[in-house]
mmCIF file of C-alpha atoms in Angstrom:
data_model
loop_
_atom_site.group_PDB
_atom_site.id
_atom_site.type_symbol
_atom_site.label_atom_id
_atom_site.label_comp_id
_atom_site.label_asym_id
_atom_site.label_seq_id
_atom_site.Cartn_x
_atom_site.Cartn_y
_atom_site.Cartn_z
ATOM 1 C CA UNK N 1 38.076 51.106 -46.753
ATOM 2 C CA UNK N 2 36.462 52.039 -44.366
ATOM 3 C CA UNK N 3 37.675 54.040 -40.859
ATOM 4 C CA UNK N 4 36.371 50.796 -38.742
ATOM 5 C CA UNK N 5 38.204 48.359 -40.341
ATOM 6 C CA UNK N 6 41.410 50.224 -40.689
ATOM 7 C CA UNK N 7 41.225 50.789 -36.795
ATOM 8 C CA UNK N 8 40.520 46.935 -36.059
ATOM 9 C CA UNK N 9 43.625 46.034 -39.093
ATOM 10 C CA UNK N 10 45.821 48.843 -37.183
ATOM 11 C CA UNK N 11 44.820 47.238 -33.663
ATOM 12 C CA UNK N 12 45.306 43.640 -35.013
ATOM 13 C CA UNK N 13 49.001 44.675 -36.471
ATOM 14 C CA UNK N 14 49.664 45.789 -32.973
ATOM 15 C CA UNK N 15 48.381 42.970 -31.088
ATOM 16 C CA UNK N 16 50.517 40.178 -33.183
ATOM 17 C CA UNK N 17 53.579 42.314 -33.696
ATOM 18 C CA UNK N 18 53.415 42.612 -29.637
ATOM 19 C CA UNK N 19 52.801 39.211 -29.219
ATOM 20 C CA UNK N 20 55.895 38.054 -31.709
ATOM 21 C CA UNK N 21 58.092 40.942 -29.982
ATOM 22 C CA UNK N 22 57.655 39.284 -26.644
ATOM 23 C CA UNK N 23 58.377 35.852 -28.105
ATOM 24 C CA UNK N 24 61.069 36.645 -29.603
ATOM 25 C CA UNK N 25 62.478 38.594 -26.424
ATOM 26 C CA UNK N 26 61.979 36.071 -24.478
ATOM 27 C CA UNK N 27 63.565 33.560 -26.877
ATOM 28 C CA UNK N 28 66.396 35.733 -26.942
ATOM 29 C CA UNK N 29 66.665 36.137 -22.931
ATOM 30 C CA UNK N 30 66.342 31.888 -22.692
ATOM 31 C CA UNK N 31 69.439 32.060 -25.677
ATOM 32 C CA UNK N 32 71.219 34.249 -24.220
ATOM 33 C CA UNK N 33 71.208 32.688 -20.289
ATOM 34 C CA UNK N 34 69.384 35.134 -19.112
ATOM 35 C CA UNK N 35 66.530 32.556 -17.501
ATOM 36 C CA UNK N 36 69.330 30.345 -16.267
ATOM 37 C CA UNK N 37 72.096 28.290 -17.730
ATOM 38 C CA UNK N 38 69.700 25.088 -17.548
ATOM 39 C CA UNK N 39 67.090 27.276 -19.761
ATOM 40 C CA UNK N 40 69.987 28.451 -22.085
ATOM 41 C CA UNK N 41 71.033 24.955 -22.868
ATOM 42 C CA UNK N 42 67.797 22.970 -22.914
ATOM 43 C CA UNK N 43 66.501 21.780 -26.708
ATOM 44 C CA UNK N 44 63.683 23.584 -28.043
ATOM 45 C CA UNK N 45 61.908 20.391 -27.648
ATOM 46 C CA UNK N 46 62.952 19.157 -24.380
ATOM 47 C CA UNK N 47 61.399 16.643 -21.644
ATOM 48 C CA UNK N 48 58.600 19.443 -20.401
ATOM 49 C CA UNK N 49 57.908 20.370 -24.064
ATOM 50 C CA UNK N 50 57.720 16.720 -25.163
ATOM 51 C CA UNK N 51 55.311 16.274 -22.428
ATOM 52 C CA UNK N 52 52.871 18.754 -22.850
ATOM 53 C CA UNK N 53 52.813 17.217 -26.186
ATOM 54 C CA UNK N 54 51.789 13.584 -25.166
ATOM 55 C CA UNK N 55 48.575 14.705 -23.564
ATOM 56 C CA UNK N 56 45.806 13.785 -24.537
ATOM 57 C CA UNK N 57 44.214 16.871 -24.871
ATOM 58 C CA UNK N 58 46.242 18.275 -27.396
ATOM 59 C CA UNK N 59 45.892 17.300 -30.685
ATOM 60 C CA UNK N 60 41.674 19.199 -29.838
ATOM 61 C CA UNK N 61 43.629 22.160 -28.421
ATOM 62 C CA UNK N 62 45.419 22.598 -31.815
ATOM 63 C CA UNK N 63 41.941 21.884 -33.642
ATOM 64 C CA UNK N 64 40.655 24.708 -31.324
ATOM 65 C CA UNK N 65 43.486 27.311 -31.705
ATOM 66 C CA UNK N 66 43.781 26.317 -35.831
ATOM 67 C CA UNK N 67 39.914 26.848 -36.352
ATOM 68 C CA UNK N 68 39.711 30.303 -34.138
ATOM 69 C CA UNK N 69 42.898 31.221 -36.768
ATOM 70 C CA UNK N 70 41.414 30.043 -39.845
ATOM 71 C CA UNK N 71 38.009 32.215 -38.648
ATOM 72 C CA UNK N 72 39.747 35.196 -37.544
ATOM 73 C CA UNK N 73 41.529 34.743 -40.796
ATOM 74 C CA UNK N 74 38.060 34.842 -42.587
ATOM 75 C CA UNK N 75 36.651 37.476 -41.283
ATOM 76 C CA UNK N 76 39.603 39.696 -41.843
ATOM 77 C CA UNK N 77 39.362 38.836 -45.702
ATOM 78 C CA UNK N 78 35.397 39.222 -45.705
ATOM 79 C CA UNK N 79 36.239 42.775 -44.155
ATOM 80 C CA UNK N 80 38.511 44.213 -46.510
ATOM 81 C CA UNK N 81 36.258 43.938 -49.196
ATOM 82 C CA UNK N 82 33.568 45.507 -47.819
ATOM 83 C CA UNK N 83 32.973 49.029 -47.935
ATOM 84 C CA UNK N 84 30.547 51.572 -46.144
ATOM 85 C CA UNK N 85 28.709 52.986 -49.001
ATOM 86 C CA UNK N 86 24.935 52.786 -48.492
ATOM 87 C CA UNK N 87 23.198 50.846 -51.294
ATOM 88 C CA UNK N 88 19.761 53.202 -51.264
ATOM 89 C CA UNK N 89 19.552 56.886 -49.905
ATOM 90 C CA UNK N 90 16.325 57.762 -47.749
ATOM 91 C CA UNK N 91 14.043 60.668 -49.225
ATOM 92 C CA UNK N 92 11.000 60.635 -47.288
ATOM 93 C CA UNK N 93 10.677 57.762 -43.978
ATOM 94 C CA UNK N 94 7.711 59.926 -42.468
ATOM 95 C CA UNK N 95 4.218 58.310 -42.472
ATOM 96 C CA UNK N 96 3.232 54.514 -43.547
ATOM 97 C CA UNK N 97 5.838 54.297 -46.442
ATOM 98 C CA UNK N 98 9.232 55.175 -47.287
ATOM 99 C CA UNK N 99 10.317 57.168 -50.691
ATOM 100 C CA UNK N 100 13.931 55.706 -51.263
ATOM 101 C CA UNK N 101 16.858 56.364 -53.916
ATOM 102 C CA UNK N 102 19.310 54.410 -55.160
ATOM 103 C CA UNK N 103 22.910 56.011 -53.979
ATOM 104 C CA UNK N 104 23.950 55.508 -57.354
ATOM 105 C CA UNK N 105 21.708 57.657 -58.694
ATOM 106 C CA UNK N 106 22.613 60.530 -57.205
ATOM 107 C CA UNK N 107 26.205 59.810 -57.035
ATOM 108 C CA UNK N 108 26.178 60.091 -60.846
ATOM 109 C CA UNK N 109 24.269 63.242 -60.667
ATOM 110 C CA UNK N 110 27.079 64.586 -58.557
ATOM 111 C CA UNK N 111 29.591 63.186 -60.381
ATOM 112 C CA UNK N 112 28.481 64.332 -64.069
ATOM 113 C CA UNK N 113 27.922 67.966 -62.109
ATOM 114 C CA UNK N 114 30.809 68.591 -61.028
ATOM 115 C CA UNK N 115 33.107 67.012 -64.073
ATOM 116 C CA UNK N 116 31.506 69.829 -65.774
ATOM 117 C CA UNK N 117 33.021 72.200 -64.208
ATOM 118 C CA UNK N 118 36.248 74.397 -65.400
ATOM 119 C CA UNK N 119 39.509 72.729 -64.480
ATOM 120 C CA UNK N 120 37.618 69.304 -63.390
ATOM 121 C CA UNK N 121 39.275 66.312 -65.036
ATOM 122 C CA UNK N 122 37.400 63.386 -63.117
ATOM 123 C CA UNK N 123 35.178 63.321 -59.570
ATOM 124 C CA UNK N 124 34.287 60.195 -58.024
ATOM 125 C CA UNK N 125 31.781 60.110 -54.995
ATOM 126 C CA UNK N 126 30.081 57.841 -52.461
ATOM 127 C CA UNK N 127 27.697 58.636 -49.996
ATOM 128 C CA UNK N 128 28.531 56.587 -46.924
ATOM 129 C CA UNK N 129 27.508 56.220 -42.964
ATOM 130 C CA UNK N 130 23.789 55.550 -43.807
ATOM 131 C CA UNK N 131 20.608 56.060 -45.373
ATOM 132 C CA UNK N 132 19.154 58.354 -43.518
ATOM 133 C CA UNK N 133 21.884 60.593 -43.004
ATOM 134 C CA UNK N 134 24.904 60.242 -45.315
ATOM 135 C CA UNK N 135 28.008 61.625 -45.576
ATOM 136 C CA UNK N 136 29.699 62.336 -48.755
ATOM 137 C CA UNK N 137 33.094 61.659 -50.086
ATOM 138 C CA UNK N 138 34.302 63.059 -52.982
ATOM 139 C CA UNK N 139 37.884 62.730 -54.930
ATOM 140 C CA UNK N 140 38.290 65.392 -57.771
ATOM 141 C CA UNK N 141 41.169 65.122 -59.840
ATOM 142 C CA UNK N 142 41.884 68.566 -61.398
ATOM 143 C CA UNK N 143 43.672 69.777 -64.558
ATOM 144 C CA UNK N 144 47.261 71.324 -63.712
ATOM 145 C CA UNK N 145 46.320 74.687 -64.490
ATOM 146 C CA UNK N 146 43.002 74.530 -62.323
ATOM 147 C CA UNK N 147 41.680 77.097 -59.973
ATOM 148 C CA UNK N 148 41.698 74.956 -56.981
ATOM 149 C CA UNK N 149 39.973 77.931 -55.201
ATOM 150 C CA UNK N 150 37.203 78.454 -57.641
ATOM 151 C CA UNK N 151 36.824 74.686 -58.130
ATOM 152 C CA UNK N 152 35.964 74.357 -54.294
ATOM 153 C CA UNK N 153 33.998 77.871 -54.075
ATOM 154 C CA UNK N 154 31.664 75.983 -56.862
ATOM 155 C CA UNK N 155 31.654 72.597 -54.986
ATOM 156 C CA UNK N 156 30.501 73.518 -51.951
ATOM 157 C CA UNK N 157 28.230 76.608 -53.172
ATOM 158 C CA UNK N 158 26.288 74.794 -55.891
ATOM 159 C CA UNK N 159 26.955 71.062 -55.989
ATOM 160 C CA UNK N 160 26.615 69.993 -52.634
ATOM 161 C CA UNK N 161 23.847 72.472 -52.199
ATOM 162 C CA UNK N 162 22.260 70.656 -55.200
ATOM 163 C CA UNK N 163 22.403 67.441 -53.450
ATOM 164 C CA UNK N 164 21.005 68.571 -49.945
ATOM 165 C CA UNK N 165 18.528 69.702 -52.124
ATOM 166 C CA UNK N 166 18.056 66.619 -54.223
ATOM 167 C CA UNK N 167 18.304 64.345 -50.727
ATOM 168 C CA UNK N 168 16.138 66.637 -48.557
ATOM 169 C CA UNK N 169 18.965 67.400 -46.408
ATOM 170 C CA UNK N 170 19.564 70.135 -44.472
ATOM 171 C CA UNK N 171 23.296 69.306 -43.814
ATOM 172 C CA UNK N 172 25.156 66.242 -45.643
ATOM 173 C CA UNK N 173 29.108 65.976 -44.123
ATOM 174 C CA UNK N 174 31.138 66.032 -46.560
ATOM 175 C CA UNK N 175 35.337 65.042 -47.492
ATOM 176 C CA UNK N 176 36.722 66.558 -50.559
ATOM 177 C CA UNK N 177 39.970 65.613 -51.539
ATOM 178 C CA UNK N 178 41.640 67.406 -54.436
ATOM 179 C CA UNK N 179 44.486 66.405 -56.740
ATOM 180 C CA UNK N 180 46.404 67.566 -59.788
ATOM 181 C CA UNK N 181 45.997 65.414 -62.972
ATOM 182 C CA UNK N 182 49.777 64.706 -64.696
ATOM 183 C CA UNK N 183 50.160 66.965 -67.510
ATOM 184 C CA UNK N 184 49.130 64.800 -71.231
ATOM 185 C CA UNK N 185 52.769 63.481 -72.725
ATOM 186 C CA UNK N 186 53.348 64.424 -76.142
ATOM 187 C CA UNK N 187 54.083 61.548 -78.400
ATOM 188 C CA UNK N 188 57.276 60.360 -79.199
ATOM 189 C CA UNK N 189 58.368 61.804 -82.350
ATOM 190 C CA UNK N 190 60.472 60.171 -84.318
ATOM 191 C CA UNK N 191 63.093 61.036 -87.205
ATOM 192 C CA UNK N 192 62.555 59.731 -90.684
#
């Protein structure tokens, strides 16, 4: 996911558990006679609330309000499954054309580089931001005996070089995350 849309789901969290806080403060304040003893023994649906409700205007109001929720509601879902890796990876935009690659291309490169190295069980990377100048993020998991230090000496001396090279970068940002694989299980042995 990416950082912009776990900002906007951390800021929308915040904004309806504020909302339903105050709510249910003040619900507690009107229960509890602290808005006055008429407040604190009024029905939930009492004369003013039954005649808000006889407008006219209302039954569009709670079109309005249901349609903004079932949009907001949308767009949140549309969000989370989108990500921010680039589809194609800008070589050369100088002069009339432009020389593009796909990301996947050299995402596999990377990937099929850098498995190969001692202690390196799996790597997974996406180049992200945007075409023109991506980042890269990339998850090793490592055997439990690895060399974390060598591992990431390699990384960053010969694979990322490789793919500055490869892009025609002269800096790519990068995010490497390493983790230890579980150790294999022996089978269950059983007694004849």
């Amino acid at each position: 996911m990416s950082r912009r849309s776990a900002r906007g789901n951390r800021l929308g969290l915040v904004v309806v558990g504020g909302l339903l806080l105050a709510l249910g403060l003040v619900a507690l304040a009107a229960g509890r006679g602290l808005l006055g003893p008429e407040v604190a023994r009024d029905t939930l649906a009492g004369a003013w609330t039954g005649g808000v409700l006889e407008q006219r205007w209302m039954p569009y109001a709670a079109v309005a309000v249901a349609l903004l929720a079932g949009f907001l509601a949308l767009r949140w879902l549309l969000l989370q499954g989108m990500n921010d890796t680039v589809g194609r990876v800008v070589l050369d935009g100088r002069g009339d054309g432009r020389v593009e690659m796909s990301e996947g291309v050299a995402r596999g490169a990377l990937e099929r580089e850098v498995s190969d190295y001692p202690g390196v069980r799996r790597a997974r990377a996406r180049l992200t931001e945007s075409g023109n100048a991506p980042h890269l993020r990339l998850a090793l998991t490592l055997e439990e005996d690895a060399d974390v230090t060598a591992v990431w000496e390699r990384v960053s001396a010969e694979a990322l070089a490789n793919l500055r090279h490869a892009l025609g970068l002269g800096r790519i940002p990068a995010v490497v995350r390493m983790s230890m694989a579980a150790p294999v299980r022996a089978p269950r042995r059983e007694l004849a």
